[in-house]
PDB file of C-alpha atoms in Angstrom:
ATOM      1  CA  MET A   1      -1.761  25.048  14.408  1.00 36.00           C
ATOM      2  CA  LEU A   2      -3.659  25.942  17.662  1.00 35.00           C
ATOM      3  CA  GLY A   3      -6.235  26.699  15.569  1.00 36.00           C
ATOM      4  CA  PRO A   4      -8.408  23.997  15.690  1.00 35.00           C
ATOM      5  CA  ALA A   5      -7.981  24.318  19.567  1.00 36.00           C
ATOM      6  CA  LEU A   6      -9.092  27.409  20.073  1.00 33.00           C
ATOM      7  CA  VAL A   7     -12.578  28.611  20.390  1.00 33.00           C
ATOM      8  CA  ALA A   8     -13.942  31.596  18.212  1.00 34.00           C
ATOM      9  CA  CYS A   9     -14.469  34.632  20.684  1.00 36.00           C
ATOM     10  CA  GLY A  10     -18.004  36.692  19.082  1.00 36.00           C
ATOM     11  CA  ASP A  11     -17.598  40.464  18.416  1.00 39.00           C
ATOM     12  CA  ASP A  12     -20.153  41.192  20.413  1.00 41.00           C
ATOM     13  CA  GLY A  13     -18.014  42.479  23.319  1.00 43.00           C
ATOM     14  CA  GLY A  14     -18.075  39.844  25.601  1.00 44.00           C
ATOM     15  CA  GLY A  15     -15.758  37.400  24.810  1.00 44.00           C
ATOM     16  CA  TYR A  16     -17.696  34.468  24.892  1.00 42.00           C
ATOM     17  CA  SER A  17     -19.508  32.890  22.390  1.00 41.00           C
ATOM     18  CA  ASP A  18     -23.046  30.267  21.989  1.00 48.00           C
ATOM     19  CA  SER A  19     -21.253  27.941  19.721  1.00 45.00           C
ATOM     20  CA  PRO A  20     -19.476  25.179  20.245  1.00 50.00           C
ATOM     21  CA  GLU A  21     -15.727  24.528  20.862  1.00 50.00           C
ATOM     22  CA  PRO A  22     -14.663  22.710  17.815  1.00 57.00           C
ATOM     23  CA  ALA A  23     -13.748  18.807  17.941  1.00 66.00           C
ATOM     24  CA  ALA A  24     -10.020  18.206  18.059  1.00 78.00           C
ATOM     25  CA  THR A  25      -8.721  16.429  15.499  1.00 88.00           C
ATOM     26  CA  ALA A  26      -5.295  15.624  16.556  1.00 90.00           C
ATOM     27  CA  PRO A  27      -3.844  14.177  20.164  1.00 94.00           C
ATOM     28  CA  ALA A  28      -2.791  16.289  21.967  1.00 92.00           C
ATOM     29  CA  ASP A  29       1.565  15.664  20.832  1.00 95.00           C
ATOM     30  CA  PRO A  30       0.635  14.907  17.174  1.00 96.00           C
ATOM     31  CA  ALA A  31       5.056  14.996  16.729  1.00 97.00           C
ATOM     32  CA  ALA A  32       5.417  12.210  19.516  1.00 97.00           C
ATOM     33  CA  ALA A  33       1.797  10.001  18.482  1.00 98.00           C
ATOM     34  CA  ARG A  34       3.664  10.007  15.328  1.00 98.00           C
ATOM     35  CA  ALA A  35       6.258   9.123  16.103  1.00 98.00           C
ATOM     36  CA  GLU A  36       4.525   6.459  18.477  1.00 98.00           C
ATOM     37  CA  ILE A  37       2.911   5.041  15.102  1.00 98.00           C
ATOM     38  CA  THR A  38       5.885   4.777  13.118  1.00 98.00           C
ATOM     39  CA  GLU A  39       7.446   2.795  15.694  1.00 98.00           C
ATOM     40  CA  ASN A  40       4.822   0.444  16.566  1.00 98.00           C
ATOM     41  CA  TRP A  41       4.200  -0.470  13.415  1.00 96.00           C
ATOM     42  CA  THR A  42       7.195  -0.958  12.108  1.00 96.00           C
ATOM     43  CA  ALA A  43       7.810  -3.702  15.300  1.00 97.00           C
ATOM     44  CA  PHE A  44       4.205  -4.671  14.341  1.00 96.00           C
ATOM     45  CA  PHE A  45       5.390  -5.629  11.145  1.00 93.00           C
ATOM     46  CA  ASP A  46       8.267  -7.154  11.792  1.00 93.00           C
ATOM     47  CA  PRO A  47       9.164 -10.984  11.231  1.00 91.00           C
ATOM     48  CA  ASP A  48      11.425 -10.504  14.399  1.00 91.00           C
ATOM     49  CA  THR A  49       9.006  -9.377  17.105  1.00 92.00           C
ATOM     50  CA  SER A  50       6.540 -12.461  19.052  1.00 89.00           C
ATOM     51  CA  ALA A  51       3.583 -12.634  18.014  1.00 87.00           C
ATOM     52  CA  ALA A  52       2.497 -11.831  22.442  1.00 90.00           C
ATOM     53  CA  GLU A  53       4.573  -8.847  21.964  1.00 94.00           C
ATOM     54  CA  ARG A  54       2.494  -8.038  17.969  1.00 94.00           C
ATOM     55  CA  ALA A  55      -0.854  -8.500  20.161  1.00 95.00           C
ATOM     56  CA  LYS A  56       0.157  -5.607  22.837  1.00 96.00           C
ATOM     57  CA  LEU A  57       0.343  -3.946  19.547  1.00 97.00           C
ATOM     58  CA  LEU A  58      -2.982  -4.815  17.924  1.00 96.00           C
ATOM     59  CA  GLU A  59      -6.117  -3.252  18.510  1.00 97.00           C
ATOM     60  CA  ASN A  60      -8.139  -5.342  21.283  1.00 96.00           C
ATOM     61  CA  GLY A  61      -4.717  -7.785  20.956  1.00 94.00           C
ATOM     62  CA  GLU A  62      -5.839  -9.844  23.276  1.00 92.00           C
ATOM     63  CA  GLN A  63      -9.298 -10.718  22.394  1.00 92.00           C
ATOM     64  CA  MET A  64      -7.786 -11.209  17.862  1.00 91.00           C
ATOM     65  CA  GLN A  65      -4.171 -13.213  19.518  1.00 89.00           C
ATOM     66  CA  PRO A  66      -6.168 -16.756  17.266  1.00 85.00           C
ATOM     67  CA  ALA A  67      -6.249 -13.949  14.338  1.00 83.00           C
ATOM     68  CA  LEU A  68      -3.032 -12.691  14.922  1.00 85.00           C
ATOM     69  CA  GLU A  69      -1.533 -16.104  15.232  1.00 83.00           C
ATOM     70  CA  ALA A  70      -3.551 -17.647  11.884  1.00 80.00           C
ATOM     71  CA  LEU A  71      -2.430 -15.044  10.098  1.00 80.00           C
ATOM     72  CA  MET A  72       0.943 -15.474  11.092  1.00 80.00           C
ATOM     73  CA  THR A  73       1.545 -18.656   9.736  1.00 81.00           C
ATOM     74  CA  ASN A  74       1.423 -17.333   5.939  1.00 77.00           C
ATOM     75  CA  ASP A  75       4.368 -17.707   4.362  1.00 79.00           C
ATOM     76  CA  ALA A  76       3.714 -14.186   3.127  1.00 77.00           C
ATOM     77  CA  ALA A  77       2.244 -12.511   6.427  1.00 77.00           C
ATOM     78  CA  SER A  78       4.999 -13.808   8.715  1.00 80.00           C
ATOM     79  CA  GLN A  79       7.856 -12.202   6.643  1.00 87.00           C
ATOM     80  CA  ALA A  80       6.344  -8.667   5.928  1.00 88.00           C
ATOM     81  CA  THR A  81       7.356  -5.719   7.524  1.00 94.00           C
ATOM     82  CA  ALA A  82       5.623  -2.265   6.512  1.00 95.00           C
ATOM     83  CA  LYS A  83       7.782   1.387   6.020  1.00 96.00           C
ATOM     84  CA  VAL A  84       5.566   3.628   7.204  1.00 98.00           C
ATOM     85  CA  LYS A  85       5.035   7.078   4.602  1.00 98.00           C
ATOM     86  CA  THR A  86       2.456   8.737   5.950  1.00 98.00           C
ATOM     87  CA  ILE A  87       0.330   9.486   8.757  1.00 98.00           C
ATOM     88  CA  GLU A  88      -3.216  11.884   9.007  1.00 97.00           C
ATOM     89  CA  PHE A  89      -4.354  11.928  12.316  1.00 97.00           C
ATOM     90  CA  THR A  90      -8.729  11.920  12.020  1.00 97.00           C
ATOM     91  CA  SER A  91      -9.201  12.310  16.023  1.00 97.00           C
ATOM     92  CA  PRO A  92      -7.162  12.258  19.387  1.00 97.00           C
ATOM     93  CA  ASP A  93      -7.632   8.655  19.241  1.00 97.00           C
ATOM     94  CA  ASP A  94      -8.162   7.762  15.217  1.00 97.00           C
ATOM     95  CA  ALA A  95      -5.716   7.986  12.472  1.00 98.00           C
ATOM     96  CA  ASN A  96      -5.515   7.104   8.876  1.00 98.00           C
ATOM     97  CA  VAL A  97      -1.721   5.604   7.888  1.00 98.00           C
ATOM     98  CA  THR A  98      -0.109   5.074   4.355  1.00 98.00           C
ATOM     99  CA  TYR A  99       2.765   2.034   3.880  1.00 97.00           C
ATOM    100  CA  ASP A 100       4.410   0.477   2.087  1.00 96.00           C
ATOM    101  CA  LEU A 101       4.407  -3.224   2.465  1.00 93.00           C
ATOM    102  CA  LEU A 102       7.075  -5.431   1.846  1.00 94.00           C
ATOM    103  CA  VAL A 103       7.258  -9.315   1.949  1.00 90.00           C
ATOM    104  CA  SER A 104      10.781 -10.623   2.291  1.00 89.00           C
ATOM    105  CA  GLY A 105      12.401  -7.700   1.223  1.00 89.00           C
ATOM    106  CA  SER A 106      10.741  -6.780  -1.682  1.00 93.00           C
ATOM    107  CA  MET A 107       7.478  -3.878  -2.632  1.00 95.00           C
ATOM    108  CA  ALA A 108       4.696  -5.848  -2.139  1.00 91.00           C
ATOM    109  CA  VAL A 109       2.102  -3.567  -1.876  1.00 90.00           C
ATOM    110  CA  PRO A 110       3.002  -0.118  -2.646  1.00 95.00           C
ATOM    111  CA  ASP A 111       0.707   3.216  -0.312  1.00 96.00           C
ATOM    112  CA  SER A 112      -0.983   0.258   1.250  1.00 94.00           C
ATOM    113  CA  LYS A 113      -3.859   1.975   3.576  1.00 96.00           C
ATOM    114  CA  GLY A 114      -4.384   0.915   7.158  1.00 97.00           C
ATOM    115  CA  THR A 115      -5.796   2.402  10.337  1.00 98.00           C
ATOM    116  CA  SER A 116      -4.075   3.329  13.993  1.00 98.00           C
ATOM    117  CA  VAL A 117      -5.977   3.523  16.842  1.00 98.00           C
ATOM    118  CA  PHE A 118      -5.537   4.700  20.612  1.00 98.00           C
ATOM    119  CA  GLN A 119      -5.995   2.443  22.663  1.00 97.00           C
ATOM    120  CA  ASP A 120      -4.526   1.506  26.526  1.00 95.00           C
ATOM    121  CA  ASP A 121      -1.934   4.433  26.116  1.00 96.00           C
ATOM    122  CA  THR A 122      -0.571   3.234  22.924  1.00 97.00           C
ATOM    123  CA  TRP A 123      -1.111   3.487  19.095  1.00 98.00           C
ATOM    124  CA  LYS A 124      -2.221  -0.039  17.835  1.00 98.00           C
ATOM    125  CA  VAL A 125      -1.913  -1.158  14.832  1.00 97.00           C
ATOM    126  CA  SER A 126      -6.416  -1.907  13.788  1.00 97.00           C
ATOM    127  CA  VAL A 127      -8.246  -4.788  13.785  1.00 94.00           C
ATOM    128  CA  LYS A 128      -9.231  -3.152  10.466  1.00 94.00           C
ATOM    129  CA  THR A 129      -6.186  -3.331   8.965  1.00 93.00           C
ATOM    130  CA  LEU A 130      -5.127  -7.036  10.136  1.00 90.00           C
ATOM    131  CA  CYS A 131      -8.024  -8.027   8.687  1.00 89.00           C
ATOM    132  CA  GLY A 132      -7.897  -5.865   5.144  1.00 88.00           C
ATOM    133  CA  LEU A 133      -4.079  -7.901   5.780  1.00 84.00           C
ATOM    134  CA  ALA A 134      -5.655 -11.217   6.153  1.00 82.00           C
ATOM    135  CA  GLN A 135      -7.886 -10.733   3.166  1.00 83.00           C
ATOM    136  CA  LEU A 136      -5.173  -9.990   0.998  1.00 79.00           C
ATOM    137  CA  SER A 137      -3.018 -12.717   1.185  1.00 75.00           C
ATOM    138  CA  GLY A 138      -5.938 -14.977   1.523  1.00 77.00           C
ATOM    139  CA  ALA A 139      -5.732 -16.303   4.962  1.00 73.00           C
ATOM    140  CA  THR A 140      -8.685 -17.614   6.305  1.00 76.00           C
ATOM    141  CA  VAL A 141      -8.464 -15.603   9.861  1.00 76.00           C
ATOM    142  CA  PRO A 142     -10.852 -15.764  12.770  1.00 79.00           C
ATOM    143  CA  GLY A 143     -12.562 -12.276  14.335  1.00 81.00           C
ATOM    144  CA  CYS A 144     -12.540 -10.774  10.577  1.00 82.00           C
TER     145      CYS A 144
END
């Protein structure tokens, strides 16, 4: 588990390697990050979550508020919920998220792919994911 974080030591007896330290591929606490991503995605895709709260859970949420509001005028998008299935970290600040997208409780898009980004000390739904959903719903969304 600690393998990627450890620096390989050379066999020259010096205990030092000229090799650069490998790049971290996960946050320091992957379990906590997974829990936060799951919680935040669930809240973001909860029809009862206000637009202001959703903006806090969206990458660049303040700037993307008009896009978020436009998307929420779409009937299907406003009733969408997400069930996170898997999370794969690609860096300490980025993760691929596989989730089921449901509309009014019925499966709409199984095994959807999205991304989460760590911004302002919070794991957020990426703008890329929001724009992909806007395209899927047929909504015209500013900023996408």
